[in-house]
PDB file of C-alpha atoms and ligand atoms in Angstrom:
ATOM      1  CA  UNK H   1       9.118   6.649  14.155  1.00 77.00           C
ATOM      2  CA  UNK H   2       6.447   3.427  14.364  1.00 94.00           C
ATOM      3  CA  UNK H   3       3.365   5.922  14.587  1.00 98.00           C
ATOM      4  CA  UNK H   4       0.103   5.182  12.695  1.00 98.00           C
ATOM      5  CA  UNK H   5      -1.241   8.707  12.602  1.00 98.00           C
ATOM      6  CA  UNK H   6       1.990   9.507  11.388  1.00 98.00           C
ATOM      7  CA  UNK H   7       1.440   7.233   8.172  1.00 98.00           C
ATOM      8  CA  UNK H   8      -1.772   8.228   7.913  1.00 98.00           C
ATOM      9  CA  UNK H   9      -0.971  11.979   7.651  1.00 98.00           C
ATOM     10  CA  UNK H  10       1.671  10.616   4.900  1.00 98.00           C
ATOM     11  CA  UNK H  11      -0.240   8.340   3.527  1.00 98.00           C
ATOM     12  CA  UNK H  12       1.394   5.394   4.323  1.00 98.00           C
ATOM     13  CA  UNK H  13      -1.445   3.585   6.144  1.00 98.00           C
ATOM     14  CA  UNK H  14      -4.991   3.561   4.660  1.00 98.00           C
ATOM     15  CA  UNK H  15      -7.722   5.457   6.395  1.00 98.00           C
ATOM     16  CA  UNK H  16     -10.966   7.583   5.325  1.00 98.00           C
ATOM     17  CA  UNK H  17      -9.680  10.635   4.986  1.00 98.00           C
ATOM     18  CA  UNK H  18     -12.228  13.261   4.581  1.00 98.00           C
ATOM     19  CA  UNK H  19     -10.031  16.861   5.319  1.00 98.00           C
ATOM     20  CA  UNK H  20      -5.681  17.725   4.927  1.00 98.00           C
ATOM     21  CA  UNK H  21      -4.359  21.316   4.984  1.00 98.00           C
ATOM     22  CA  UNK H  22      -0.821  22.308   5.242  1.00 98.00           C
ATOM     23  CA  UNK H  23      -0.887  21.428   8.709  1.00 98.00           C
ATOM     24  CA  UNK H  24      -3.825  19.048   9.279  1.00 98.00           C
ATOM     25  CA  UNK H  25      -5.645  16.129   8.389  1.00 98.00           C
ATOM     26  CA  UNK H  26      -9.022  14.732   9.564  1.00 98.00           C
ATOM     27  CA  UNK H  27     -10.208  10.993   8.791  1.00 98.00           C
ATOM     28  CA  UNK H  28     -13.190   8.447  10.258  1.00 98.00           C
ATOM     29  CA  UNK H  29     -12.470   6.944  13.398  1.00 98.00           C
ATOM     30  CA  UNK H  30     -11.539   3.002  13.019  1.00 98.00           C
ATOM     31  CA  UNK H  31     -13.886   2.403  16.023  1.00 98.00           C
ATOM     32  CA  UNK H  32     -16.450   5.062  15.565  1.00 98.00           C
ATOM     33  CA  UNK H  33     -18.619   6.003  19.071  1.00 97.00           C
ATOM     34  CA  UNK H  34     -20.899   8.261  17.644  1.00 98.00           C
ATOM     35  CA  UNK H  35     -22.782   8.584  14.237  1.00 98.00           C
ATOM     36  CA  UNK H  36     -19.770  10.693  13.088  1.00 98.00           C
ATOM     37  CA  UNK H  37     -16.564  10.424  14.654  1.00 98.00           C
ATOM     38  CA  UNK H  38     -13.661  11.794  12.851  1.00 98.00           C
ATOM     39  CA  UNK H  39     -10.065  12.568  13.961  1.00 99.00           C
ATOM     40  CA  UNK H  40      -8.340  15.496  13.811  1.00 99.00           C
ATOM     41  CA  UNK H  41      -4.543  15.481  13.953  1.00 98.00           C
ATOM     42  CA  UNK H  42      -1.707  17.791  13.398  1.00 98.00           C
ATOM     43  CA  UNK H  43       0.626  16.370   9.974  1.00 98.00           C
ATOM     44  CA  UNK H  44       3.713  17.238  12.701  1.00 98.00           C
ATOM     45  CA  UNK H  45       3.807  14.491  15.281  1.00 98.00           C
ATOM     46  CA  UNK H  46       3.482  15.718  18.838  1.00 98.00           C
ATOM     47  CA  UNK H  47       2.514  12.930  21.380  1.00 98.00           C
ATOM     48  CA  UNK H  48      -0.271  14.895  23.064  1.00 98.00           C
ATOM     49  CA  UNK H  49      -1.508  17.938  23.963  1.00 98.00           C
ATOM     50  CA  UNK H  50       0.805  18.162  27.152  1.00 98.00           C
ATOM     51  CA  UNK H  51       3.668  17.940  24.845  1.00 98.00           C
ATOM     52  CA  UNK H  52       3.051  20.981  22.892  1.00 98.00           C
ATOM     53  CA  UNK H  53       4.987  23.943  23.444  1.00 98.00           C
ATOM     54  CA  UNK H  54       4.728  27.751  22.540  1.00 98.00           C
ATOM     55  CA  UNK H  55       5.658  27.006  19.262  1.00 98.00           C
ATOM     56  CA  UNK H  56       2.591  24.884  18.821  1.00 98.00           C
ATOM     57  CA  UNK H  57      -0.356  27.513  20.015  1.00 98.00           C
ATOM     58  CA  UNK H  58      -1.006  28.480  16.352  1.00 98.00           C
ATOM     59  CA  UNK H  59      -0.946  24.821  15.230  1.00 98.00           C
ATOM     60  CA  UNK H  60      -3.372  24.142  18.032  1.00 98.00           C
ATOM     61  CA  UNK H  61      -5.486  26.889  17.106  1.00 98.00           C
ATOM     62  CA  UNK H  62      -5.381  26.071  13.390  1.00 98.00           C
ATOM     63  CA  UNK H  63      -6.923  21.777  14.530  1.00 98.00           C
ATOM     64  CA  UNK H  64      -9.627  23.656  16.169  1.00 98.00           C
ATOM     65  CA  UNK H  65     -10.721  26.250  13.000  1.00 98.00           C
ATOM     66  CA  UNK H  66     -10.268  23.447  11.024  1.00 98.00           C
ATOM     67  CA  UNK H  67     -12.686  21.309  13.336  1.00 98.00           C
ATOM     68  CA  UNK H  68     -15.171  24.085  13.054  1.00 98.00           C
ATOM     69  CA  UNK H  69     -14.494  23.693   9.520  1.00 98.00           C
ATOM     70  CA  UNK H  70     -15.145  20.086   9.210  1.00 98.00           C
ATOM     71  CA  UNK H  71     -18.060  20.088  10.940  1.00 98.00           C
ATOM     72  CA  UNK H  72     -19.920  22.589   8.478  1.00 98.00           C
ATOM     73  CA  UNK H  73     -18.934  20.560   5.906  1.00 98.00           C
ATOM     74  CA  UNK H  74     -20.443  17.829   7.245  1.00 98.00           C
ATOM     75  CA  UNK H  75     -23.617  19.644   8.631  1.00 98.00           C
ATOM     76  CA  UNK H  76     -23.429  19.045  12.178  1.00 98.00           C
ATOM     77  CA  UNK H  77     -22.163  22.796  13.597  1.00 98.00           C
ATOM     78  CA  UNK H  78     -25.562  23.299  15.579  1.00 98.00           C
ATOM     79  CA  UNK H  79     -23.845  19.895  17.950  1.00 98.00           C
ATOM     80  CA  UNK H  80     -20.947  18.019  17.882  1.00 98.00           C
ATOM     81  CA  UNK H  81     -18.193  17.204  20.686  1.00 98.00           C
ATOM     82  CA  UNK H  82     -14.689  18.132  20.115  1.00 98.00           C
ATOM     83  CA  UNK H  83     -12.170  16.307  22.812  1.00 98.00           C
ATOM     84  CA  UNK H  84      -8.448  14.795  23.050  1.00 98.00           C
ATOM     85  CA  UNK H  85      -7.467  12.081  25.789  1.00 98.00           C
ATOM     86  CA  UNK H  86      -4.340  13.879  27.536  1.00 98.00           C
ATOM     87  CA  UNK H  87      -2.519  10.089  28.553  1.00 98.00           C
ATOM     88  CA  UNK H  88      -3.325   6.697  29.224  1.00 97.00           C
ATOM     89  CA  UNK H  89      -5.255   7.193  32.309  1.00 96.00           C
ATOM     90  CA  UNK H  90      -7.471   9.478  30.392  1.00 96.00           C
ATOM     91  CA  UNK H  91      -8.111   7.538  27.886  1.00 96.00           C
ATOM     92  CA  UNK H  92      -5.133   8.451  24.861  1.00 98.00           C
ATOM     93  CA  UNK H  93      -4.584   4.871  23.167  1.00 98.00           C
ATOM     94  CA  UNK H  94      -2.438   6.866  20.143  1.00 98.00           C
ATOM     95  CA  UNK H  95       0.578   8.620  20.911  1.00 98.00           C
ATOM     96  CA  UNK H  96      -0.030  11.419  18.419  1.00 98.00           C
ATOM     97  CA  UNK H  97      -2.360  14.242  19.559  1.00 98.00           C
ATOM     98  CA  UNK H  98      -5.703  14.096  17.776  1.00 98.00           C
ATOM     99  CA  UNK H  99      -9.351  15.658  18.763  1.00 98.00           C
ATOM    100  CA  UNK H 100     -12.264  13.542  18.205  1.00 98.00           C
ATOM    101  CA  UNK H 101     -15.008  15.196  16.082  1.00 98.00           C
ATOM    102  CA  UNK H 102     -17.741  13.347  17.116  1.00 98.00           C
ATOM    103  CA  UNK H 103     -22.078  14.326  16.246  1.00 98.00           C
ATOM    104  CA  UNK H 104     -25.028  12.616  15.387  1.00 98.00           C
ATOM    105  CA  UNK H 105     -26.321  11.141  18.939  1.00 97.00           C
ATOM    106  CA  UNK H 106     -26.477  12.827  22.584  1.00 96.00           C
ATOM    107  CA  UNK H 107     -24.006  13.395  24.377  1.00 95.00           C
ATOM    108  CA  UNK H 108     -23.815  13.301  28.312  1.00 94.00           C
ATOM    109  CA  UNK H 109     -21.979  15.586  30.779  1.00 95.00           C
ATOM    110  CA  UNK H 110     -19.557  14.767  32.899  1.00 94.00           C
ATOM    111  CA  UNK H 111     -18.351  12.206  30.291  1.00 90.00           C
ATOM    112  CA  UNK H 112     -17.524   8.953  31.383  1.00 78.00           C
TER     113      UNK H 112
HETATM  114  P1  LIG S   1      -7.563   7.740  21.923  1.00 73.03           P
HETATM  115  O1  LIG S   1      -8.022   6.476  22.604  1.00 73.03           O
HETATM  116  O2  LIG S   1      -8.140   8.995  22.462  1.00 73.03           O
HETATM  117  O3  LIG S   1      -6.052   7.764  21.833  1.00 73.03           O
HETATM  118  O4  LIG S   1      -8.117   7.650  20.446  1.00 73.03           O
HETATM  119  C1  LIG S   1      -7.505   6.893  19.468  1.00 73.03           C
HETATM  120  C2  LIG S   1      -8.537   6.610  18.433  1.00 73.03           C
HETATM  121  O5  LIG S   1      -7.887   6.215  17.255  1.00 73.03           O
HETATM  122  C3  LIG S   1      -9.525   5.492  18.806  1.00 73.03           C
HETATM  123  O6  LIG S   1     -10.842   6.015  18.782  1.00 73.03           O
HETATM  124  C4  LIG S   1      -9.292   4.437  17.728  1.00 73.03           C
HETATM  125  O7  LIG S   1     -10.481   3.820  17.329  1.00 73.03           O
HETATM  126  C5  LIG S   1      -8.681   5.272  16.608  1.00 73.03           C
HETATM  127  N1  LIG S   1      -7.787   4.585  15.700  1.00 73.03           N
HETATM  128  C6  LIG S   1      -6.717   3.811  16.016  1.00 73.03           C
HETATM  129  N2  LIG S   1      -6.085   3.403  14.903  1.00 73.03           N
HETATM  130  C7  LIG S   1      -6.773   3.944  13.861  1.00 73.03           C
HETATM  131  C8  LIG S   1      -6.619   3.878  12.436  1.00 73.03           C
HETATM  132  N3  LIG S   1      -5.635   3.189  11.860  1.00 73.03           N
HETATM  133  N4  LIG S   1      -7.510   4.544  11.674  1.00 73.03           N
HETATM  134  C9  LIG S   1      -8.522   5.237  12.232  1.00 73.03           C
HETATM  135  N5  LIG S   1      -8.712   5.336  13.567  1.00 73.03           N
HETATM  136  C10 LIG S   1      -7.857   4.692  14.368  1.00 73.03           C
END
């Protein structure tokens, strides 16, 4: 399959990676819209978060802890976003599921 996160997780494509755990891996953002803006992605490919399935709620909840993770490591727990773009119209560019971590400038609510 022609995905990029896909390499990345693999390390077939290039990127910053600054976290991996058995089932994760977390690098910068190509296109960074905040200070920090890393990506969060499962290793497994799943196209987005609509496509997961009961056997993926303890994947899910492992991108999350390892989110929370990230961001202490990084030193921005007291604020940072955490969001994924559920389909085009939404926003998803990259058919792989990934959350942004994003920190390090305000953010507003509702998004845009
Ligand atoms: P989304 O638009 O929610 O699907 O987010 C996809 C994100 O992936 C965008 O913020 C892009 O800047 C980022 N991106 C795309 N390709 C790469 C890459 N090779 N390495 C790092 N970030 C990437």
């Amino acid at each position: 399959m022609d995905c990029i996160f896909c390499k990345i997780a693999a390390r077939q494509a290039k990127a910053d990676i600054i976290y991996e755990d058995e089932e994760t891996v977390a690098f910068r953002d190509l296109n960074p819209q905040a200070p920090t803006h890393i990506l969060v992605i499962p290793k497994k490919h799943i196209d987005s978060l609509s496509a997961c399935g009961e056997q993926d709620i303890e994947l899910l909840g492992r991108i999350q802890a390892a989110s929370a993770k990230i961001a202490e490591k990084l030193k921005i727990s007291d604020a940072f976003r955490l969001v994924t773009n559920n389909g085009a119209k939404a926003g998803q560019s990259v058919k792989h599921l990934h959350y942004h971590l994003m920190a390090g400038r305000r953010f507003m609510w509702p998004p845009g």
